[in-house]
Amino acid sequence: MKQQDKSTMEMSQDGYDTKVLPVTPESIKLAAKLLQEGHVVAIPTETVYGLAANALDEKAVERIFSAKGRPQDNPLIVHVASLPMMKNLVVDIGTEAQKLAAEFWPGPLTIVLSASDMVAKNVCAGLDTVGIRMPNHPAALAIIEQAGIPLAAPSANLSGSPSPTTAQHVYQDMKGRIPLILDGGMCDVGIESTVLSLFPVVKVLRPGYVTPQEIESVLHCPVQVAGAVTAPLAEGQKVESPGMKYRHYAPQAEVTIVRSSLESYISFIDKNKGDGVYALCFTGEGAQLPVPYIEYGEEQKASEQAAALFNALRLLDDKGAVTVYARSSSLQGIGLAVYNRLLRAAGFRVIDI
Ligand code: TXA
Ligand code: MG
C-alpha cells in the first residue's frame, strides 16, 4: 500500500474497513481528500447514491469498475459543480446543452457530448462521448468543489442490483469494497437521471425525472425516446446507451409486471397466490390482496413511485419473495422512467390482462 493511503483509510486482507459517516464539514473534507488520493467514495445525490472517483484519473476510475463489478464497456457519468468545470471535459458545450444546463442544473439531467482528452479513457468506455451532469445535492456539490475535480460516479450498487437510495443500501453492496460512504439520508428523486444525447438527433437514452416533454419545451425541437427504453434490444441492434443492454435493478425474486385494472389484478393474484408470492402494488391497494405485499406510492403519483421503487425491490428480497407480481406505472411523464426500471427488474416479463 502507498504511504499516503495510511493517513486516511485502512485496508486489510478482507478489504476496506468501510466507514459510514453522516454529512458534516469534517466528513466532506475527508471524502474530498480520499478522492484526491485516487480512492472511491460513495456520495449522496438527489437521484441515487453514486460511487465516485476522480474522472481525470484512469486508475481511480478503474477502482469504480472493480468495486461495482461493472462491465468495462458501460460508460460512467461525470459530475461537475460548475459550468467552467464542465468546459474542460467536452470539445464544445454548444447552445443546446447551455440552454438545458441553465434550465435543469443542478438537477437530474445527464447530457451526452463529445469528450475532450482530459476525461479518463475508461470513463467513456471506448466511446468518444461523455455524459455529464450537475447533481442537485448540497453534499455532492460541496465534495466536488472541495476536491476540485470532476467525479465519475455510477450508481453505488453492485452491477445488476437495484440502485441505492439510502446509505444502508450502499453498505449492503459495498461493505469491504470502498473506504467511505457518506450518509445524506434518503434520496429525494429515487431513480437515476435522464440521459440525453444531442447528436445526431435529440434523444432520451434513459428516461428520468426530467421528461421528454420538459426537454422539448426548452429546446423547441422534437425529442425522441430510444426504443430500448421500453423494449428489449433485438439481436444485433446498435446500442445507443450501453447501460440499456444489461439486466438491471433486478432483485432475487422473479418479477412480472401485470398491466390491468386493479380489479383484474386482484383476481389475477387470487388465482396465482402461493408460497413466496408477493404483490408490488400502489399505496392503499395492499389490504385488498390475498398475498403479502409492498406498496410503492400512489397510482396517480409517479414521483412517489420513483422515490419508493428501488427500496421496495430491496425489501422484497429481504422478505424472501420468490415471485412478485407488480402493478404497472403509467408510461406518461415520470411514469415512463418508473416503467423503464420496473421492466428491467422484471427482465421484460409483462402480462396484459
Ligand atoms: O442519477 C444518476 O445518473 C446516477 C447518479 C449517481 O448521478 N448515476 C448513474 O450512473 O445512474 P450509472 O453508471 O448507473 O448509469 C449511467 C448510464 C448508463 O446507462 C450508461 O450506459 C449511460 O448512462 N451513459 C454514460 N455515458 C454515456 C455516453 N457517453 N453515451 C451514452 N450513454 C452513456
Ligand atoms: Mg446504475
Short mmCIF file of C-alpha atoms and ligand atoms in Angstrom, two decimals:
data_model
loop_
_atom_site.label_atom_id
_atom_site.label_comp_id
_atom_site.label_asym_id
_atom_site.label_seq_id
_atom_site.Cartn_x
_atom_site.Cartn_y
_atom_site.Cartn_z
CA MET A 1 0.00 0.00 0.00
CA LYS A 2 1.19 3.51 -0.76
CA GLN A 3 2.41 5.58 2.17
CA GLN A 4 -0.20 8.31 1.69
CA ASP A 5 -3.06 5.77 1.87
CA LYS A 6 -2.39 5.08 5.53
CA SER A 7 -3.30 8.58 6.69
CA THR A 8 -6.91 8.47 5.55
CA MET A 9 -8.00 4.86 5.16
CA GLU A 10 -7.30 1.35 6.22
CA MET A 11 -7.47 -1.78 4.13
CA SER A 12 -6.95 -5.28 5.49
CA GLN A 13 -6.78 -8.68 3.80
CA ASP A 14 -10.58 -8.77 3.81
CA GLY A 15 -10.81 -5.42 2.05
CA TYR A 16 -11.61 -2.00 3.42
CA ASP A 17 -12.94 -1.24 6.85
CA THR A 18 -15.86 0.66 5.28
CA LYS A 19 -16.92 3.71 7.28
CA VAL A 20 -20.39 5.22 7.09
CA LEU A 21 -20.33 8.86 8.21
CA PRO A 22 -23.09 11.47 8.36
CA VAL A 23 -22.60 14.51 6.16
CA THR A 24 -20.65 17.09 8.18
CA PRO A 25 -17.95 19.60 7.22
CA GLU A 26 -15.36 17.09 8.52
CA SER A 27 -16.69 14.09 6.58
CA ILE A 28 -16.92 16.19 3.41
CA LYS A 29 -13.29 17.16 3.91
CA LEU A 30 -12.29 13.52 4.39
CA ALA A 31 -14.24 12.46 1.28
CA ALA A 32 -12.56 15.18 -0.79
CA LYS A 33 -9.12 14.09 0.45
CA LEU A 34 -9.74 10.42 -0.35
CA LEU A 35 -10.99 11.36 -3.82
CA GLN A 36 -7.90 13.50 -4.47
CA GLU A 37 -5.76 10.50 -3.47
CA GLY A 38 -7.48 8.32 -6.07
CA HIS A 39 -9.90 6.40 -3.84
CA VAL A 40 -13.56 5.62 -4.35
CA VAL A 41 -16.16 7.21 -2.05
CA ALA A 42 -19.94 6.68 -2.08
CA ILE A 43 -21.78 10.00 -2.01
CA PRO A 44 -25.44 11.00 -1.86
CA THR A 45 -27.05 12.75 -4.82
CA GLU A 46 -30.67 13.78 -5.34
CA THR A 47 -31.27 10.77 -7.64
CA VAL A 48 -29.45 7.76 -6.13
CA TYR A 49 -26.15 7.28 -4.28
CA GLY A 50 -23.09 7.47 -6.52
CA LEU A 51 -19.79 5.59 -6.41
CA ALA A 52 -17.41 8.47 -7.03
CA ALA A 53 -13.78 8.76 -8.15
CA ASN A 54 -11.60 11.31 -9.94
CA ALA A 55 -12.86 11.40 -13.55
CA LEU A 56 -9.44 12.56 -14.78
CA ASP A 57 -7.53 9.61 -13.28
CA GLU A 58 -7.77 6.29 -15.09
CA LYS A 59 -6.51 4.28 -12.09
CA ALA A 60 -9.07 5.84 -9.76
CA VAL A 61 -11.84 5.13 -12.28
CA GLU A 62 -10.65 1.53 -12.61
CA ARG A 63 -11.35 1.16 -8.88
CA ILE A 64 -15.02 2.06 -9.52
CA PHE A 65 -15.35 -0.69 -12.12
CA SER A 66 -13.83 -3.29 -9.81
CA ALA A 67 -15.80 -2.25 -6.69
CA LYS A 68 -19.04 -2.45 -8.66
CA GLY A 69 -18.21 -5.44 -10.83
CA ARG A 70 -19.23 -3.28 -13.77
CA PRO A 71 -18.73 -4.40 -17.39
CA GLN A 72 -15.85 -2.43 -18.93
CA ASP A 73 -17.95 -1.31 -21.91
CA ASN A 74 -20.52 0.61 -19.85
CA PRO A 75 -19.51 4.30 -19.58
CA LEU A 76 -19.79 6.41 -16.41
CA ILE A 77 -21.48 9.76 -15.81
CA VAL A 78 -19.23 12.66 -14.78
CA HIS A 79 -20.46 15.03 -12.07
CA VAL A 80 -19.45 18.70 -12.01
CA ALA A 81 -20.13 21.59 -9.66
CA SER A 82 -19.94 24.40 -12.22
CA LEU A 83 -20.04 25.16 -15.95
CA PRO A 84 -16.33 26.13 -16.05
CA MET A 85 -15.53 22.68 -14.65
CA MET A 86 -17.58 21.14 -17.44
CA LYS A 87 -15.95 23.18 -20.21
CA ASN A 88 -12.65 21.31 -19.84
CA LEU A 89 -14.35 17.94 -20.26
CA VAL A 90 -16.01 18.48 -23.63
CA VAL A 91 -14.93 19.57 -27.10
CA ASP A 92 -17.71 22.16 -27.28
CA ILE A 93 -20.67 22.76 -25.00
CA GLY A 94 -22.92 24.16 -27.73
CA THR A 95 -26.07 26.22 -27.36
CA GLU A 96 -28.50 23.33 -26.73
CA ALA A 97 -26.52 21.98 -23.78
CA GLN A 98 -26.16 25.50 -22.39
CA LYS A 99 -29.91 26.03 -22.54
CA LEU A 100 -30.55 22.67 -20.88
CA ALA A 101 -27.98 23.33 -18.15
CA ALA A 102 -29.49 26.75 -17.46
CA GLU A 103 -32.94 25.20 -17.07
CA PHE A 104 -32.29 21.87 -15.34
CA TRP A 105 -28.94 22.13 -13.50
CA PRO A 106 -28.23 21.41 -10.80
CA GLY A 107 -30.60 18.50 -11.36
CA PRO A 108 -31.29 15.01 -12.69
CA LEU A 109 -30.37 15.51 -16.36
CA THR A 110 -27.23 13.98 -17.89
CA ILE A 111 -26.14 15.49 -21.20
CA VAL A 112 -24.00 13.41 -23.58
CA LEU A 113 -21.41 15.45 -25.51
CA SER A 114 -18.10 14.89 -27.36
CA ALA A 115 -15.42 14.21 -24.75
CA SER A 116 -12.13 16.13 -24.50
CA ASP A 117 -8.79 14.37 -23.93
CA MET A 118 -8.88 15.34 -20.25
CA VAL A 119 -11.55 12.75 -19.39
CA ALA A 120 -10.01 9.41 -18.36
CA LYS A 121 -10.44 6.96 -21.24
CA ASN A 122 -12.23 4.33 -19.17
CA VAL A 123 -14.92 6.83 -18.12
CA CYS A 124 -16.13 6.84 -21.73
CA ALA A 125 -15.59 3.07 -22.09
CA GLY A 126 -14.46 3.27 -25.70
CA LEU A 127 -16.99 5.92 -26.86
CA ASP A 128 -15.86 9.40 -27.94
CA THR A 129 -18.64 10.97 -25.87
CA VAL A 130 -19.09 11.67 -22.17
CA GLY A 131 -22.27 12.06 -20.12
CA ILE A 132 -22.16 15.00 -17.69
CA ARG A 133 -24.47 16.33 -15.00
CA MET A 134 -24.50 18.73 -12.06
CA PRO A 135 -26.18 16.97 -9.14
CA ASN A 136 -28.75 18.87 -7.08
CA HIS A 137 -27.45 17.85 -3.67
CA PRO A 138 -25.53 20.16 -1.33
CA ALA A 139 -23.17 17.40 -0.09
CA ALA A 140 -22.35 16.19 -3.61
CA LEU A 141 -21.66 19.74 -4.78
CA ALA A 142 -19.55 20.52 -1.69
CA ILE A 143 -17.42 17.39 -2.20
CA ILE A 144 -16.81 18.16 -5.88
CA GLU A 145 -15.90 21.76 -5.02
CA GLN A 146 -13.56 20.81 -2.17
CA ALA A 147 -11.87 18.05 -4.13
CA GLY A 148 -11.62 20.45 -7.08
CA ILE A 149 -12.08 17.63 -9.57
CA PRO A 150 -14.97 16.30 -11.65
CA LEU A 151 -16.23 12.99 -10.29
CA ALA A 152 -17.13 9.94 -12.35
CA ALA A 153 -19.94 8.19 -10.50
CA PRO A 154 -22.21 5.35 -11.46
CA SER A 155 -24.96 4.30 -9.07
CA ALA A 156 -23.35 2.83 -5.93
CA ASN A 157 -24.86 -0.67 -6.20
CA LEU A 158 -23.23 -3.90 -7.28
CA SER A 159 -23.70 -4.21 -11.03
CA GLY A 160 -27.14 -5.66 -11.74
CA SER A 161 -28.79 -4.95 -8.39
CA PRO A 162 -31.25 -2.13 -7.63
CA SER A 163 -29.71 1.34 -7.33
CA PRO A 164 -29.21 2.51 -3.72
CA THR A 165 -31.44 5.24 -2.34
CA THR A 166 -30.07 5.08 1.23
CA ALA A 167 -26.58 4.75 2.73
CA GLN A 168 -27.67 1.37 4.18
CA HIS A 169 -28.34 0.07 0.65
CA VAL A 170 -24.84 1.17 -0.34
CA TYR A 171 -23.36 -0.54 2.72
CA GLN A 172 -25.15 -3.82 1.84
CA ASP A 173 -23.48 -3.82 -1.57
CA MET A 174 -20.14 -2.06 -0.93
CA LYS A 175 -19.07 -3.22 2.54
CA GLY A 176 -15.34 -4.02 2.39
CA ARG A 177 -15.06 -2.72 -1.18
CA ILE A 178 -14.63 1.03 -0.54
CA PRO A 179 -13.25 3.10 2.37
CA LEU A 180 -16.10 5.58 2.91
CA ILE A 181 -19.85 6.06 2.48
CA LEU A 182 -21.31 9.50 3.23
CA ASP A 183 -24.81 9.21 4.63
CA GLY A 184 -27.02 12.02 3.36
CA GLY A 185 -30.33 10.29 4.15
CA MET A 186 -32.85 9.07 1.59
CA CYS A 187 -32.52 10.33 -1.97
CA ASP A 188 -35.40 12.63 -2.98
CA VAL A 189 -35.84 11.56 -6.60
CA GLY A 190 -35.07 7.87 -6.13
CA ILE A 191 -34.32 6.91 -9.74
CA GLU A 192 -31.29 7.79 -11.84
CA SER A 193 -31.00 10.88 -14.04
CA THR A 194 -32.43 11.27 -17.51
CA VAL A 195 -29.64 10.55 -20.03
CA LEU A 196 -29.96 12.74 -23.13
CA SER A 197 -27.93 12.61 -26.30
CA LEU A 198 -27.99 15.69 -28.56
CA PHE A 199 -26.40 14.36 -31.77
CA PRO A 200 -27.35 13.49 -34.46
CA VAL A 201 -30.86 13.94 -33.03
CA VAL A 202 -32.08 14.87 -29.56
CA LYS A 203 -32.87 11.56 -27.91
CA VAL A 204 -33.58 10.31 -24.41
CA LEU A 205 -31.38 7.25 -23.91
CA ARG A 206 -32.59 6.65 -20.35
CA PRO A 207 -35.78 8.28 -19.02
CA GLY A 208 -35.71 10.01 -15.64
CA TYR A 209 -37.26 12.74 -13.59
CA VAL A 210 -36.69 15.32 -16.35
CA THR A 211 -39.22 14.25 -19.00
CA PRO A 212 -39.02 14.39 -22.83
CA GLN A 213 -41.85 16.95 -22.76
CA GLU A 214 -39.87 19.26 -20.46
CA ILE A 215 -36.81 18.98 -22.71
CA GLU A 216 -38.94 19.76 -25.78
CA SER A 217 -40.28 22.87 -24.13
CA VAL A 218 -36.72 24.18 -23.61
CA LEU A 219 -35.17 23.20 -26.94
CA HIS A 220 -38.28 23.74 -29.11
CA CYS A 221 -37.50 20.68 -31.18
CA PRO A 222 -38.83 17.10 -31.23
CA VAL A 223 -37.27 14.82 -28.63
CA GLN A 224 -37.08 11.11 -29.45
CA VAL A 225 -37.08 8.33 -26.90
CA ALA A 226 -34.74 5.40 -27.61
CA GLY A 227 -36.60 2.20 -28.42
CA ALA A 228 -34.55 0.33 -25.79
CA VAL A 229 -36.36 2.33 -23.08
CA THR A 230 -39.49 0.17 -23.33
CA ALA A 231 -38.37 -2.91 -25.28
CA PRO A 232 -35.51 -5.39 -25.13
CA LEU A 233 -32.70 -4.81 -27.62
CA ALA A 234 -33.10 -7.01 -30.68
CA GLU A 235 -30.23 -9.32 -31.65
CA GLY A 236 -27.56 -7.22 -33.39
CA GLN A 237 -29.32 -3.90 -32.70
CA LYS A 238 -26.99 -0.91 -32.21
CA VAL A 239 -26.59 0.04 -28.55
CA GLU A 240 -27.01 3.78 -28.06
CA SER A 241 -26.51 3.68 -24.31
CA PRO A 242 -24.54 0.63 -23.24
CA GLY A 243 -26.34 0.51 -19.88
CA MET A 244 -29.53 -0.46 -21.71
CA LYS A 245 -28.32 -3.89 -22.67
CA TYR A 246 -27.66 -5.20 -19.19
CA ARG A 247 -30.18 -6.80 -16.86
CA HIS A 248 -30.69 -4.13 -14.28
CA TYR A 249 -32.26 -3.26 -10.98
CA ALA A 250 -33.05 -6.91 -10.51
CA PRO A 251 -33.99 -8.34 -7.13
CA GLN A 252 -33.50 -12.05 -6.45
CA ALA A 253 -37.22 -12.65 -6.91
CA GLU A 254 -38.75 -13.20 -10.34
CA VAL A 255 -40.76 -10.06 -11.06
CA THR A 256 -43.61 -9.90 -13.58
CA ILE A 257 -45.41 -6.67 -14.48
CA VAL A 258 -49.20 -7.02 -14.64
CA ARG A 259 -50.86 -4.37 -16.81
CA SER A 260 -54.53 -4.34 -15.88
CA SER A 261 -57.21 -2.63 -13.84
CA LEU A 262 -56.98 -3.02 -10.06
CA GLU A 263 -59.98 -5.35 -10.20
CA SER A 264 -58.35 -7.72 -12.72
CA TYR A 265 -55.05 -7.53 -10.80
CA ILE A 266 -56.78 -8.65 -7.60
CA SER A 267 -58.39 -11.64 -9.30
CA PHE A 268 -55.10 -12.50 -11.08
CA ILE A 269 -53.27 -12.50 -7.73
CA ASP A 270 -56.03 -14.61 -6.21
CA LYS A 271 -55.57 -17.26 -8.93
CA ASN A 272 -51.77 -17.21 -8.63
CA LYS A 273 -51.28 -16.97 -4.85
CA GLY A 274 -48.94 -19.43 -3.18
CA ASP A 275 -45.72 -19.79 -1.19
CA GLY A 276 -43.30 -16.92 -1.82
CA VAL A 277 -45.75 -14.97 -3.98
CA TYR A 278 -45.73 -11.22 -3.26
CA ALA A 279 -47.51 -8.22 -4.69
CA LEU A 280 -45.79 -4.94 -5.57
CA CYS A 281 -48.75 -2.59 -5.66
CA PHE A 282 -49.78 1.01 -5.23
CA THR A 283 -50.37 2.67 -1.88
CA GLY A 284 -53.76 1.78 -0.42
CA GLU A 285 -54.22 -1.39 -2.50
CA GLY A 286 -52.36 -3.98 -0.42
CA ALA A 287 -55.11 -4.67 2.12
CA GLN A 288 -57.36 -5.94 -0.70
CA LEU A 289 -54.87 -8.61 -1.78
CA PRO A 290 -54.68 -12.23 -0.60
CA VAL A 291 -50.83 -12.27 -0.55
CA PRO A 292 -48.13 -10.31 1.31
CA TYR A 293 -47.34 -7.03 -0.40
CA ILE A 294 -45.12 -3.98 -0.66
CA GLU A 295 -46.68 -0.70 -1.73
CA TYR A 296 -44.68 1.74 -3.86
CA GLY A 297 -46.53 5.06 -3.96
CA GLU A 298 -49.93 6.24 -5.10
CA GLU A 299 -51.17 5.16 -8.53
CA GLN A 300 -51.52 8.73 -9.81
CA LYS A 301 -48.19 9.94 -8.37
CA ALA A 302 -45.27 8.75 -10.50
CA SER A 303 -42.77 10.80 -8.47
CA GLU A 304 -43.81 8.90 -5.32
CA GLN A 305 -43.34 5.62 -7.20
CA ALA A 306 -39.89 6.75 -8.38
CA ALA A 307 -38.84 7.60 -4.83
CA ALA A 308 -40.08 4.25 -3.46
CA LEU A 309 -39.33 1.69 -6.21
CA PHE A 310 -35.72 0.67 -5.54
CA ASN A 311 -36.26 0.44 -1.80
CA ALA A 312 -39.35 -1.70 -2.47
CA LEU A 313 -37.33 -4.07 -4.67
CA ARG A 314 -34.73 -4.49 -1.92
CA LEU A 315 -37.46 -5.03 0.70
CA LEU A 316 -38.94 -7.85 -1.40
CA ASP A 317 -35.58 -9.60 -1.29
CA ASP A 318 -35.28 -9.06 2.46
CA LYS A 319 -38.66 -10.71 2.89
CA GLY A 320 -37.63 -13.69 0.76
CA ALA A 321 -40.09 -13.10 -2.06
CA VAL A 322 -39.76 -15.72 -4.81
CA THR A 323 -42.38 -14.49 -7.26
CA VAL A 324 -43.53 -10.88 -7.47
CA TYR A 325 -46.46 -9.54 -9.47
CA ALA A 326 -46.08 -5.80 -9.93
CA ARG A 327 -48.71 -3.20 -10.76
CA SER A 328 -47.61 -1.20 -13.78
CA SER A 329 -46.85 2.51 -13.59
CA SER A 330 -48.22 4.68 -16.37
CA LEU A 331 -45.94 5.41 -19.35
CA GLN A 332 -46.56 9.16 -19.18
CA GLY A 333 -44.14 11.78 -17.82
CA ILE A 334 -42.07 10.48 -14.90
CA GLY A 335 -44.10 7.26 -15.14
CA LEU A 336 -42.03 6.29 -18.20
CA ALA A 337 -38.86 6.31 -16.06
CA VAL A 338 -40.53 4.19 -13.38
CA TYR A 339 -41.79 1.74 -16.03
CA ASN A 340 -38.31 1.54 -17.60
CA ARG A 341 -36.75 0.48 -14.25
CA LEU A 342 -39.60 -1.89 -13.43
CA LEU A 343 -39.34 -3.51 -16.86
CA ARG A 344 -35.64 -4.24 -16.34
CA ALA A 345 -36.25 -5.51 -12.82
CA ALA A 346 -38.81 -7.82 -14.43
CA GLY A 347 -36.42 -8.95 -17.16
CA PHE A 348 -39.12 -7.72 -19.63
CA ARG A 349 -41.81 -10.13 -18.31
CA VAL A 350 -45.15 -8.35 -18.82
CA ILE A 351 -48.67 -9.75 -18.67
CA ASP A 352 -51.53 -7.75 -20.21
CA ILE A 353 -54.98 -8.54 -18.89
O1 TXA B 1 -28.60 9.78 -11.45
C1 TXA B 1 -27.62 9.25 -11.98
O2 TXA B 1 -27.38 9.37 -13.19
C2 TXA B 1 -26.70 8.42 -11.07
C3 TXA B 1 -26.11 9.36 -10.03
C4 TXA B 1 -25.06 8.72 -9.19
O3 TXA B 1 -25.63 10.50 -10.66
N1 TXA B 1 -25.68 7.77 -11.85
C5 TXA B 1 -25.96 6.71 -12.65
O4 TXA B 1 -24.88 6.17 -13.30
O5 TXA B 1 -27.07 6.25 -12.79
P1 TXA B 1 -24.90 4.72 -13.98
O6 TXA B 1 -23.50 4.46 -14.35
O7 TXA B 1 -25.55 3.77 -13.09
O8 TXA B 1 -25.70 4.92 -15.29
C6 TXA B 1 -25.13 5.64 -16.36
C7 TXA B 1 -25.94 5.43 -17.62
C8 TXA B 1 -25.66 4.07 -18.22
O9 TXA B 1 -26.86 3.54 -18.75
C9 TXA B 1 -24.66 4.40 -19.33
O10 TXA B 1 -24.68 3.47 -20.36
C10 TXA B 1 -25.14 5.78 -19.76
O11 TXA B 1 -25.57 6.41 -18.58
N2 TXA B 1 -24.06 6.58 -20.33
C11 TXA B 1 -22.99 7.11 -19.68
N3 TXA B 1 -22.17 7.74 -20.55
C12 TXA B 1 -22.73 7.62 -21.77
C13 TXA B 1 -22.37 8.04 -23.09
N4 TXA B 1 -21.25 8.71 -23.31
N5 TXA B 1 -23.19 7.72 -24.11
C14 TXA B 1 -24.33 7.02 -23.88
N6 TXA B 1 -24.73 6.59 -22.67
C15 TXA B 1 -23.95 6.88 -21.63
MG MG B 2 -26.57 2.11 -12.42
#
